[in-house]
Amino acid sequence: MSLLTGVGARPVGAPGSDKAERRDRRRWLPYLLLLPGAAWLFLFFVVPTIQLGATSLYDPSGSVTAGYAMTWEFSNYPDAIAYAWPQILRSFSYAAIATVIGIVIGYPLAYAIAQKAGRWKNLLLVCVVAPMFTSFLVRTLAWKTILSDNGWLVGFLRDIGLLGDDGRLLATPAAVILGLTYNFLPFLVLPLYASLERLDYRLIEAAGDLYASPTRTFFKVTLPLSMPGLVAGTLLFFIPAVGDYINAALLGNTNTNMVGNVVNSAFLSRQEPPQGAALSFLLMAIILAIVFAYVRRSGTDEVV
Amino acid sequence: MTTPETGDLRITNVTKRFGEFTAVDDLTLTVPQGAFFALLGASGCGKTTTLRMVAGLEEPTTGEIRLGDRDITRLRPYQRPVNTVFQSYALFPHLDVFENVAFGLRRRKQREVKGQVDQMLDLVQLGGFGKRRPAELSGGQQQRVALARALINHPQVLLLDEPLGALDLKLRRQMQIELKRIQTEVGITFVHVTHDQEEAMTMADTVAVMNAGKIEQLGRPAEIYEYPATAFVANFLGQSNLLAGEAAGQQGSDVLVGAYEQRFAVPAARSRTQRGPVFLGVRPEKLALVAAGAAVPAGHQSVAGVVTDSSYVGVSTQYLVRTGWGTELAVFAPNGGDAAQLAVGSEVTAHWNPQHAFLLERAPGEGDQTTPLLDSPDTVVGVGS
Amino acid sequence: MRRWFADHWVMTVGLMVLLYLFLPIAVVAGLSFNRPSNRLSYDFNAFTTDNWTNLCGPADLCDAVGRSAWIGLLATVFATILGTLMAFALARHKFRGRSLTNLLIFLPMATPELVMGTSLLALFTAGGLQLGFVTILIAHIMFCVSFVVVTVKARLAGMDARLEEAAMDLYATPFQTFRRITLPLVLPGIVAAALLAFSLSFDDFIITNFNSGNTVTFPMYVWGANQRGIPPQVNVIGTAMFAIALLLVLATNVRRRRGARVA
């Protein structure tokens, strides 16, 4: 364990081979520390991703029991897109809408905690995380109860005329988007909070002193300074939202299925792994492209 | 330099490079046992690196460090009889004051820990603070814990890295006196790194002024102040008016200097060089002013000029005097009670006793160097154009 | 009035958003005391504490919870060890390949669970590995490691390196320095990382769903039960998880605050 202290790993005393030996040990030490974890990530993250790519090129005419032949079947991709393009589009549009709603409601929350909460800051922060202590599925099922046709919310909306007499919330795109927003909101609020917390309130006062209206102050001072947190937060929100299929499965209907639902059924019920792998791989490629474009555009490299 | 005694700290030809950057450049230095030694320099001059090499926290690229007759160059920090008071103290936040001070004793498996710690806490006037956490103490108290934590191990050398840097002015004065008292009491060699020239001069019996990895001058504070070795020292330690001139060699006991079509003489004993480009240096408080045309004391040398700024600071009045060639000299006139204030615009003669001047080497092409009055930007009226 | 609104609207909106976040929790807690009128009804019918006292009533529920806890514990131990070692390497050493390592740690956090779950399934199928407890554990360790590294690294980065130098200067050997200074100071970070890893593992559904075979964890149980009708005891588990975690967090917060006041 003594190997863990960096300052300790310095060459010592006697000249010659002993010193060289110590130098050597110091050079190898970080690799030794990294080895188990990096090997694990390589074996069970990198290799599987490569295998996923391989699976996406298997001959789709095989079967799980008979096995699949590697035939470099690039046509799996156009086929998969032709099969699932509505779900792909839905995944990205639902996730995008949820992200925008998340920013609209998450920003005031993060700002309120960071700049207005005073001594209640820590407690409110715990309150943001606390809902995640309950199981993801249990929370989503609770929304199913809240949004159900004979629940109080639907009744209330029908009474005030926002919903027609046979209007419903459950099994609609709105319910799925609401579920996505709900489940991933803390991932957006926390980094945003971290950015806003570092923001010196005197800068906002200075802007006001220099004749900027509150709106101008927000767009010229607050928003730019919170950009790193906003970028990190939207990514942490958007990425899992695109890949999610639980909200669509529990709160939606077959017309709100997202790409995850298709991938899930391809692997687990329809037994078409090449198609599922192709969609999954495609999803990853699109997300990576979006992430890099987004990070570059917003000029923040601090996301990692 | 001195005959090696058992406890002298001797640094010989030590160089430390970080990649391309040379932090300490072929440094040779002896700190006699029991000395209060200050390494003075601006940040980045290599003084802290030197200290860390003595502590064992950095390893010299080349060279040798000896403590008495023992080579400690490549010993690990925990193998050396040297302890450090770190900048901003580095007290262990999870241990109380008692355990912080006892840390070194416990690592060396000493007995009688409690008695020694209590005694040491009394020495630094922190008796009864043992159960407190470092964060509960004021800056001055933390500083004393750091000192106690190092001193309790009776090191042969105690290293202090800007130990008073984090304290406010009043507390710093108090701690300067305190540190001197403790050093006299325990008789351990103190090596003190600081960028504060006043702190170095007040506390240390020997000061080494460092610049760019090298020692510019080493000596007693008064020696260095009265007869600096280089232009850097002349301006880093207090203020100086340095006039660019050419020395024309020795005549009698003086060296003759020509500058701005005037001739000056500086005692050979106060000249670092006798020929070639030189700085003629006079400290501002060694300059006196008389109205133009009035008599200058016999044997004094002088320059004519116009008062461009006058700041009354109580103990003295600090003037800027613009010479005929445009350089502004700083002049401190002591408040003796009888001298009248000179108005801005008065034509004056600034004069000095040649015994107070000094002659330094100058790189060809370098112009006059004067220190702006009071270090405050709004009193600087176009220094030496 | 306008002034009050201008000053307080942000806080008002913030609190309303918090209310939105807590709404389902209130529903879960409420339903945990519900005696449902029939198996597929989730409406509040009548108050009862039966669900709390008869927690293991529904077949397999407690088995699933126990299995999740066990997997969570093992995954936490392994991921915390692997991640902490990596965090030390990254925070305390210079070495070639640092940015590649950072990328390797960052990518699993930036990849949708769907992709990781299917990738592992593709690997396990290709490798002919039997899906079950072991494959779940492998997957959980994998996605927890990155979060551990990030958490511990942050704590290490926030630690003053001079404290370790001071310890060495005061005659502590490298081992003693680690044992007396580094470890106590980094421990809160390691504990936080372990708690995070456990909660991630315990709650994971998507990756587990692809790699569990016939092994049923708690989220898998809930997913399966959704088709047949959720027993109200599931809400008891949900409420209890919430309460336990909240108490843990509040307790550490109070302790830290007390420490801060003393400090």
Coordinates of N, CA and C in Angstrom, one line a residue, chain B residues 236-331:
Chain B
F236 N 16.8 45.6 -4.9 CA 15.9 44.7 -4.2 C 15.9 44.9 -2.7
L237 N 17.0 45.3 -2.2 CA 17.2 45.6 -0.8 C 17.1 47.1 -0.6
G238 N 16.0 47.6 -0.3 CA 15.8 49.1 -0.2 C 15.8 49.7 -1.6
Q239 N 16.0 51.0 -1.6 CA 16.0 51.7 -2.9 C 17.3 52.3 -3.2
S240 N 17.6 52.5 -4.5 CA 18.9 53.1 -4.8 C 18.7 54.0 -6.1
N241 N 19.5 55.1 -6.2 CA 19.6 55.8 -7.4 C 20.9 55.4 -8.1
L242 N 20.7 54.8 -9.3 CA 21.9 54.3 -10.0 C 22.0 55.1 -11.3
L243 N 23.2 55.8 -11.4 CA 23.4 56.6 -12.6 C 24.4 55.9 -13.5
A244 N 24.1 55.8 -14.7 CA 25.0 55.1 -15.7 C 26.2 56.0 -16.0
G245 N 27.4 55.4 -15.9 CA 28.6 56.2 -16.2 C 29.7 55.3 -16.7
E246 N 30.9 55.9 -16.9 CA 32.0 55.1 -17.3 C 33.2 55.3 -16.3
A247 N 33.7 54.3 -15.8 CA 34.8 54.4 -14.9 C 36.1 54.5 -15.6
A248 N 37.0 55.4 -15.2 CA 38.3 55.7 -15.9 C 39.5 55.2 -15.1
G249 N 39.3 54.3 -14.1 CA 40.4 53.8 -13.4 C 40.7 54.5 -12.1
Q250 N 41.6 53.9 -11.3 CA 41.9 54.4 -10.0 C 42.8 55.6 -10.0
Q251 N 42.6 56.6 -9.1 CA 43.5 57.7 -8.9 C 43.6 58.0 -7.5
G252 N 44.7 57.6 -6.9 CA 44.8 57.7 -5.4 C 44.0 56.6 -4.8
S253 N 43.1 57.0 -3.9 CA 42.3 56.1 -3.2 C 40.9 56.1 -3.8
D254 N 40.7 56.8 -4.9 CA 39.4 57.0 -5.5 C 39.4 56.3 -6.9
V255 N 38.2 56.0 -7.4 CA 38.0 55.6 -8.8 C 37.2 56.8 -9.4
L256 N 37.7 57.2 -10.6 CA 37.1 58.3 -11.3 C 36.0 57.8 -12.2
V257 N 34.9 58.6 -12.2 CA 33.7 58.2 -13.0 C 33.2 59.4 -13.8
G258 N 33.0 59.2 -15.1 CA 32.4 60.2 -15.9 C 30.9 59.8 -16.2
A259 N 30.0 60.8 -15.9 CA 28.6 60.5 -16.3 C 27.9 61.8 -16.6
Y260 N 27.2 61.8 -17.7 CA 26.5 63.0 -18.2 C 27.3 64.3 -18.1
E261 N 28.5 64.2 -18.7 CA 29.5 65.3 -18.8 C 29.9 65.8 -17.4
Q262 N 29.7 65.0 -16.4 CA 30.2 65.5 -15.1 C 31.2 64.4 -14.6
R263 N 32.0 64.8 -13.7 CA 33.0 63.9 -13.1 C 32.7 63.6 -11.7
F264 N 32.8 62.4 -11.3 CA 32.6 62.0 -9.9 C 33.7 61.1 -9.4
A265 N 33.8 61.0 -8.1 CA 34.8 60.0 -7.6 C 34.2 59.2 -6.5
V266 N 34.5 57.9 -6.5 CA 34.0 57.0 -5.5 C 35.2 56.3 -4.9
P267 N 35.2 56.1 -3.5 CA 36.4 55.5 -2.9 C 36.6 54.1 -3.5
A268 N 37.9 53.8 -3.7 CA 38.2 52.5 -4.4 C 37.6 51.3 -3.5
A269 N 37.6 51.5 -2.2 CA 37.1 50.5 -1.3 C 35.6 50.2 -1.5
R270 N 34.9 51.2 -2.1 CA 33.5 51.0 -2.3 C 33.2 50.8 -3.8
S271 N 34.2 50.3 -4.6 CA 34.0 50.1 -6.0 C 34.1 48.7 -6.3
R272 N 33.1 48.2 -7.0 CA 33.2 46.8 -7.4 C 34.0 46.6 -8.7
T273 N 34.2 47.7 -9.4 CA 35.0 47.6 -10.7 C 35.7 49.0 -10.8
Q274 N 36.7 49.0 -11.6 CA 37.5 50.2 -11.8 C 37.5 50.8 -13.2
R275 N 37.0 50.1 -14.1 CA 37.1 50.5 -15.5 C 35.8 50.0 -16.3
G276 N 35.4 50.8 -17.3 CA 34.3 50.4 -18.1 C 33.0 50.9 -17.6
P277 N 31.9 50.3 -18.2 CA 30.6 50.8 -17.8 C 30.2 50.5 -16.3
V278 N 29.8 51.5 -15.6 CA 29.5 51.3 -14.2 C 28.2 52.0 -13.8
F279 N 27.6 51.6 -12.7 CA 26.5 52.4 -12.1 C 27.2 53.1 -10.9
L280 N 26.9 54.4 -10.8 CA 27.2 55.2 -9.6 C 26.0 55.2 -8.7
G281 N 26.1 54.6 -7.5 CA 24.9 54.4 -6.7 C 24.9 55.2 -5.5
V282 N 23.8 55.9 -5.2 CA 23.6 56.6 -3.9 C 22.2 56.3 -3.4
R283 N 22.1 55.9 -2.1 CA 20.7 55.6 -1.5 C 20.0 56.9 -1.3
P284 N 18.7 57.0 -1.5 CA 17.9 58.2 -1.4 C 18.1 58.9 -0.1
E285 N 18.3 58.2 1.0 CA 18.5 58.9 2.3 C 19.9 59.5 2.5
K286 N 20.8 59.1 1.6 CA 22.1 59.6 1.6 C 22.3 60.9 0.8
L287 N 21.2 61.3 0.1 CA 21.2 62.5 -0.7 C 20.6 63.6 0.1
A288 N 21.1 64.8 -0.1 CA 20.6 66.0 0.6 C 20.3 67.0 -0.4
L289 N 19.4 68.0 -0.2 CA 19.0 69.0 -1.1 C 19.3 70.4 -0.6
V290 N 19.9 71.2 -1.4 CA 20.0 72.6 -1.1 C 19.5 73.4 -2.3
A291 N 19.1 74.7 -2.1 CA 18.5 75.5 -3.1 C 19.7 75.7 -4.1
A292 N 19.3 75.9 -5.4 CA 20.3 76.0 -6.5 C 21.2 77.2 -6.1
G293 N 22.5 77.1 -6.3 CA 23.4 78.2 -6.1 C 23.9 78.2 -4.6
A294 N 23.2 77.6 -3.7 CA 23.7 77.6 -2.3 C 24.9 76.7 -2.2
A295 N 25.7 76.9 -1.1 CA 26.9 76.2 -0.9 C 26.6 74.7 -0.6
V296 N 27.5 73.9 -1.2 CA 27.4 72.4 -0.9 C 28.6 72.1 0.1
P297 N 28.3 71.3 1.1 CA 29.4 71.0 2.1 C 30.7 70.6 1.4
A298 N 31.8 70.9 2.0 CA 33.1 70.6 1.4 C 33.2 69.1 1.2
G299 N 33.8 68.7 0.0 CA 34.1 67.3 -0.2 C 32.9 66.6 -0.8
H300 N 31.7 67.2 -0.8 CA 30.5 66.5 -1.3 C 30.5 66.7 -2.8
Q301 N 29.8 65.7 -3.5 CA 29.6 65.8 -4.9 C 28.1 66.1 -5.2
S302 N 27.8 66.6 -6.3 CA 26.4 67.1 -6.5 C 25.9 67.0 -7.9
V303 N 24.6 67.0 -8.1 CA 23.9 67.1 -9.4 C 22.9 68.2 -9.2
A304 N 22.6 68.9 -10.3 CA 21.5 69.9 -10.2 C 20.3 69.3 -10.8
G305 N 19.1 69.9 -10.3 CA 17.9 69.4 -10.8 C 16.7 70.2 -10.3
V306 N 15.5 69.8 -10.7 CA 14.3 70.5 -10.3 C 13.4 69.5 -9.6
V307 N 12.8 70.0 -8.5 CA 11.9 69.2 -7.7 C 10.6 69.0 -8.5
T308 N 10.2 67.7 -8.7 CA 9.0 67.4 -9.5 C 7.9 66.8 -8.7
D309 N 8.3 66.4 -7.5 CA 7.2 65.8 -6.6 C 7.7 65.8 -5.2
S310 N 6.8 66.0 -4.2 CA 7.2 66.0 -2.9 C 6.1 65.4 -2.0
S311 N 6.5 64.3 -1.3 CA 5.5 63.6 -0.5 C 6.0 63.7 1.0
Y312 N 5.1 64.3 1.8 CA 5.4 64.4 3.2 C 4.9 63.1 3.9
V313 N 5.8 62.3 4.5 CA 5.4 61.0 5.1 C 5.6 61.0 6.6
G314 N 5.9 62.2 7.2 CA 6.0 62.2 8.6 C 7.5 62.2 9.0
V315 N 8.1 61.0 9.1 CA 9.5 60.9 9.5 C 10.4 61.5 8.5
S316 N 9.9 61.6 7.2 CA 10.8 62.3 6.2 C 9.9 62.9 5.1
T317 N 10.6 63.6 4.3 CA 9.9 64.1 3.1 C 10.6 63.4 1.9
Q318 N 9.8 62.8 1.1 CA 10.4 62.1 -0.1 C 10.2 63.0 -1.3
Y319 N 11.3 63.3 -2.0 CA 11.3 64.2 -3.1 C 11.6 63.4 -4.4
L320 N 11.1 63.9 -5.5 CA 11.7 63.4 -6.8 C 12.4 64.7 -7.4
V321 N 13.6 64.4 -7.8 CA 14.3 65.6 -8.4 C 14.7 65.2 -9.9
R322 N 14.2 66.0 -10.8 CA 14.6 65.7 -12.2 C 15.9 66.3 -12.6
T323 N 16.8 65.5 -13.0 CA 18.1 66.0 -13.4 C 18.1 66.7 -14.8
G324 N 19.2 67.3 -15.2 CA 19.3 67.9 -16.5 C 19.0 66.9 -17.6
W325 N 19.4 65.7 -17.4 CA 19.2 64.7 -18.5 C 18.0 63.9 -18.4
G326 N 17.1 64.3 -17.4 CA 15.8 63.7 -17.4 C 15.5 62.7 -16.4
T327 N 16.5 62.1 -15.8 CA 16.3 61.0 -14.8 C 15.8 61.6 -13.5
E328 N 14.8 60.9 -12.9 CA 14.3 61.5 -11.6 C 14.9 60.7 -10.5
L329 N 15.6 61.5 -9.6 CA 16.3 60.9 -8.4 C 15.3 60.9 -7.3
A330 N 15.4 59.8 -6.4 CA 14.6 59.9 -5.2 C 15.5 60.4 -4.1
V331 N 15.0 61.3 -3.3 CA 15.7 61.9 -2.2 C 14.8 61.9 -0.9

